[in-house]
Amino acid sequence: MWQKVLFKCVWIVAFVGAYFIVTSTIDYFKKNAEPADTEPKISIEELEDRIIDLEAELEETKSEYDFLSSENDELRESIEEHTSSLEEVDTRVSDIEWAIFE
Protein backbone atom coordinates (compact mmCIF):
# COMPACT_ATOMS: atom_id res chain seq x y z
CA MET A 1 0.00 0.00 0.00
CA TRP A 2 2.65 2.54 1.01
CA GLN A 3 4.62 1.62 -2.11
CA LYS A 4 1.75 2.75 -4.34
CA VAL A 5 1.56 6.06 -2.48
CA LEU A 6 5.32 6.54 -2.79
CA PHE A 7 5.13 5.69 -6.51
CA LYS A 8 2.37 8.27 -7.05
CA CYS A 9 4.39 10.88 -5.13
CA VAL A 10 7.39 10.21 -7.36
CA TRP A 11 5.20 10.71 -10.44
CA ILE A 12 3.76 13.94 -9.04
CA VAL A 13 7.24 15.30 -8.24
CA ALA A 14 8.44 14.33 -11.73
CA PHE A 15 5.52 16.11 -13.42
CA VAL A 16 5.91 19.22 -11.24
CA GLY A 17 9.66 19.30 -11.99
CA ALA A 18 9.05 18.89 -15.70
CA TYR A 19 6.45 21.67 -15.58
CA PHE A 20 8.93 24.07 -13.93
CA ILE A 21 11.70 23.14 -16.34
CA VAL A 22 9.48 23.70 -19.38
CA THR A 23 8.01 26.98 -18.12
CA SER A 24 11.39 28.37 -17.08
CA THR A 25 12.85 27.45 -20.48
CA ILE A 26 9.97 29.17 -22.27
CA ASP A 27 10.33 32.27 -20.07
CA TYR A 28 14.08 32.37 -20.71
CA PHE A 29 13.64 32.32 -24.48
CA LYS A 30 10.82 34.87 -24.35
CA LYS A 31 12.93 37.22 -22.26
CA ASN A 32 16.08 36.91 -24.38
CA ALA A 33 14.49 36.81 -27.82
CA GLU A 34 14.86 39.90 -29.97
CA PRO A 35 11.68 41.30 -31.43
CA ALA A 36 11.41 40.87 -35.18
CA ASP A 37 10.79 44.56 -35.83
CA THR A 38 14.00 45.87 -34.22
CA GLU A 39 16.67 47.58 -36.27
CA PRO A 40 19.85 45.63 -36.91
CA LYS A 41 22.85 46.54 -34.80
CA ILE A 42 24.86 47.56 -37.86
CA SER A 43 23.55 49.25 -40.97
CA ILE A 44 23.92 47.99 -44.50
CA GLU A 45 26.04 51.01 -45.42
CA GLU A 46 28.45 50.24 -42.59
CA LEU A 47 28.65 46.64 -43.77
CA GLU A 48 29.37 47.75 -47.33
CA ASP A 49 32.09 50.12 -46.10
CA ARG A 50 33.59 47.32 -44.02
CA ILE A 51 33.55 45.00 -47.04
CA ILE A 52 35.34 47.62 -49.14
CA ASP A 53 37.95 48.09 -46.41
CA LEU A 54 38.47 44.34 -46.14
CA GLU A 55 38.85 44.00 -49.92
CA ALA A 56 41.49 46.75 -49.91
CA GLU A 57 43.26 45.05 -47.01
CA LEU A 58 43.12 41.76 -48.90
CA GLU A 59 44.73 43.31 -51.98
CA GLU A 60 47.44 44.85 -49.82
CA THR A 61 48.08 41.52 -48.13
CA LYS A 62 48.25 39.78 -51.52
CA SER A 63 50.84 42.24 -52.78
CA GLU A 64 52.88 41.82 -49.59
CA TYR A 65 52.65 38.05 -49.99
CA ASP A 66 53.80 38.23 -53.61
CA PHE A 67 56.73 40.46 -52.65
CA LEU A 68 57.77 38.19 -49.78
CA SER A 69 57.35 35.10 -51.95
CA SER A 70 59.63 36.50 -54.65
CA GLU A 71 62.13 37.58 -52.01
CA ASN A 72 61.99 34.09 -50.53
CA ASP A 73 62.66 32.56 -53.95
CA GLU A 74 65.67 34.85 -54.43
CA LEU A 75 67.03 33.86 -51.04
CA ARG A 76 66.60 30.17 -51.84
CA GLU A 77 68.48 30.60 -55.11
CA SER A 78 71.24 32.45 -53.26
CA ILE A 79 71.44 29.68 -50.67
CA GLU A 80 71.65 27.06 -53.42
CA GLU A 81 74.46 28.99 -55.13
CA HIS A 82 76.39 29.33 -51.89
CA THR A 83 75.81 25.68 -51.06
CA SER A 84 77.16 24.56 -54.43
CA SER A 85 80.20 26.85 -54.07
CA LEU A 86 80.80 25.50 -50.56
CA GLU A 87 80.62 21.97 -51.94
CA GLU A 88 83.20 22.91 -54.57
CA VAL A 89 85.48 24.37 -51.89
CA ASP A 90 85.03 21.26 -49.76
CA THR A 91 85.92 19.08 -52.75
CA ARG A 92 89.06 21.15 -53.43
CA VAL A 93 90.10 21.00 -49.78
CA SER A 94 89.67 17.24 -49.68
CA ASP A 95 91.67 16.94 -52.94
CA ILE A 96 94.45 19.05 -51.40
CA GLU A 97 94.41 16.93 -48.24
CA TRP A 98 94.72 13.75 -50.29
CA ALA A 99 97.56 15.30 -52.29
CA ILE A 100 99.38 16.27 -49.10
CA PHE A 101 99.03 12.86 -47.47
CA GLU A 102 100.03 10.89 -50.60
PDB file of C-alpha atoms in Angstrom, residues 41-101:
ATOM      1  CA  LYS A  41      22.853  46.544 -34.803  1.00  0.00           C
ATOM      2  CA  ILE A  42      24.864  47.558 -37.862  1.00  0.00           C
ATOM      3  CA  SER A  43      23.550  49.250 -40.969  1.00  0.00           C
ATOM      4  CA  ILE A  44      23.916  47.991 -44.505  1.00  0.00           C
ATOM      5  CA  GLU A  45      26.040  51.010 -45.420  1.00  0.00           C
ATOM      6  CA  GLU A  46      28.448  50.243 -42.593  1.00  0.00           C
ATOM      7  CA  LEU A  47      28.650  46.635 -43.766  1.00  0.00           C
ATOM      8  CA  GLU A  48      29.370  47.749 -47.331  1.00  0.00           C
ATOM      9  CA  ASP A  49      32.091  50.120 -46.097  1.00  0.00           C
ATOM     10  CA  ARG A  50      33.589  47.324 -44.023  1.00  0.00           C
ATOM     11  CA  ILE A  51      33.549  44.995 -47.039  1.00  0.00           C
ATOM     12  CA  ILE A  52      35.344  47.619 -49.144  1.00  0.00           C
ATOM     13  CA  ASP A  53      37.952  48.094 -46.411  1.00  0.00           C
ATOM     14  CA  LEU A  54      38.467  44.340 -46.142  1.00  0.00           C
ATOM     15  CA  GLU A  55      38.853  44.003 -49.917  1.00  0.00           C
ATOM     16  CA  ALA A  56      41.492  46.745 -49.908  1.00  0.00           C
ATOM     17  CA  GLU A  57      43.260  45.055 -47.008  1.00  0.00           C
ATOM     18  CA  LEU A  58      43.119  41.756 -48.896  1.00  0.00           C
ATOM     19  CA  GLU A  59      44.734  43.310 -51.982  1.00  0.00           C
ATOM     20  CA  GLU A  60      47.442  44.847 -49.817  1.00  0.00           C
ATOM     21  CA  THR A  61      48.076  41.521 -48.132  1.00  0.00           C
ATOM     22  CA  LYS A  62      48.248  39.777 -51.518  1.00  0.00           C
ATOM     23  CA  SER A  63      50.837  42.245 -52.780  1.00  0.00           C
ATOM     24  CA  GLU A  64      52.878  41.817 -49.593  1.00  0.00           C
ATOM     25  CA  TYR A  65      52.654  38.052 -49.991  1.00  0.00           C
ATOM     26  CA  ASP A  66      53.802  38.232 -53.614  1.00  0.00           C
ATOM     27  CA  PHE A  67      56.729  40.463 -52.651  1.00  0.00           C
ATOM     28  CA  LEU A  68      57.767  38.189 -49.784  1.00  0.00           C
ATOM     29  CA  SER A  69      57.346  35.105 -51.948  1.00  0.00           C
ATOM     30  CA  SER A  70      59.626  36.499 -54.651  1.00  0.00           C
ATOM     31  CA  GLU A  71      62.132  37.581 -52.011  1.00  0.00           C
ATOM     32  CA  ASN A  72      61.994  34.093 -50.528  1.00  0.00           C
ATOM     33  CA  ASP A  73      62.661  32.561 -53.948  1.00  0.00           C
ATOM     34  CA  GLU A  74      65.667  34.852 -54.433  1.00  0.00           C
ATOM     35  CA  LEU A  75      67.033  33.863 -51.037  1.00  0.00           C
ATOM     36  CA  ARG A  76      66.598  30.174 -51.843  1.00  0.00           C
ATOM     37  CA  GLU A  77      68.484  30.600 -55.108  1.00  0.00           C
ATOM     38  CA  SER A  78      71.241  32.445 -53.260  1.00  0.00           C
ATOM     39  CA  ILE A  79      71.443  29.681 -50.674  1.00  0.00           C
ATOM     40  CA  GLU A  80      71.647  27.055 -53.425  1.00  0.00           C
ATOM     41  CA  GLU A  81      74.459  28.992 -55.134  1.00  0.00           C
ATOM     42  CA  HIS A  82      76.388  29.330 -51.892  1.00  0.00           C
ATOM     43  CA  THR A  83      75.809  25.684 -51.063  1.00  0.00           C
ATOM     44  CA  SER A  84      77.163  24.565 -54.425  1.00  0.00           C
ATOM     45  CA  SER A  85      80.199  26.851 -54.074  1.00  0.00           C
ATOM     46  CA  LEU A  86      80.796  25.495 -50.565  1.00  0.00           C
ATOM     47  CA  GLU A  87      80.617  21.968 -51.940  1.00  0.00           C
ATOM     48  CA  GLU A  88      83.202  22.906 -54.567  1.00  0.00           C
ATOM     49  CA  VAL A  89      85.484  24.370 -51.892  1.00  0.00           C
ATOM     50  CA  ASP A  90      85.025  21.262 -49.765  1.00  0.00           C
ATOM     51  CA  THR A  91      85.923  19.079 -52.749  1.00  0.00           C
ATOM     52  CA  ARG A  92      89.055  21.154 -53.431  1.00  0.00           C
ATOM     53  CA  VAL A  93      90.096  20.997 -49.776  1.00  0.00           C
ATOM     54  CA  SER A  94      89.667  17.239 -49.676  1.00  0.00           C
ATOM     55  CA  ASP A  95      91.670  16.942 -52.936  1.00  0.00           C
ATOM     56  CA  ILE A  96      94.451  19.047 -51.402  1.00  0.00           C
ATOM     57  CA  GLU A  97      94.412  16.933 -48.240  1.00  0.00           C
ATOM     58  CA  TRP A  98      94.720  13.746 -50.292  1.00  0.00           C
ATOM     59  CA  ALA A  99      97.564  15.296 -52.294  1.00  0.00           C
ATOM     60  CA  ILE A 100      99.381  16.271 -49.096  1.00  0.00           C
ATOM     61  CA  PHE A 101      99.031  12.863 -47.474  1.00  0.00           C
TER      62      PHE A 101
END
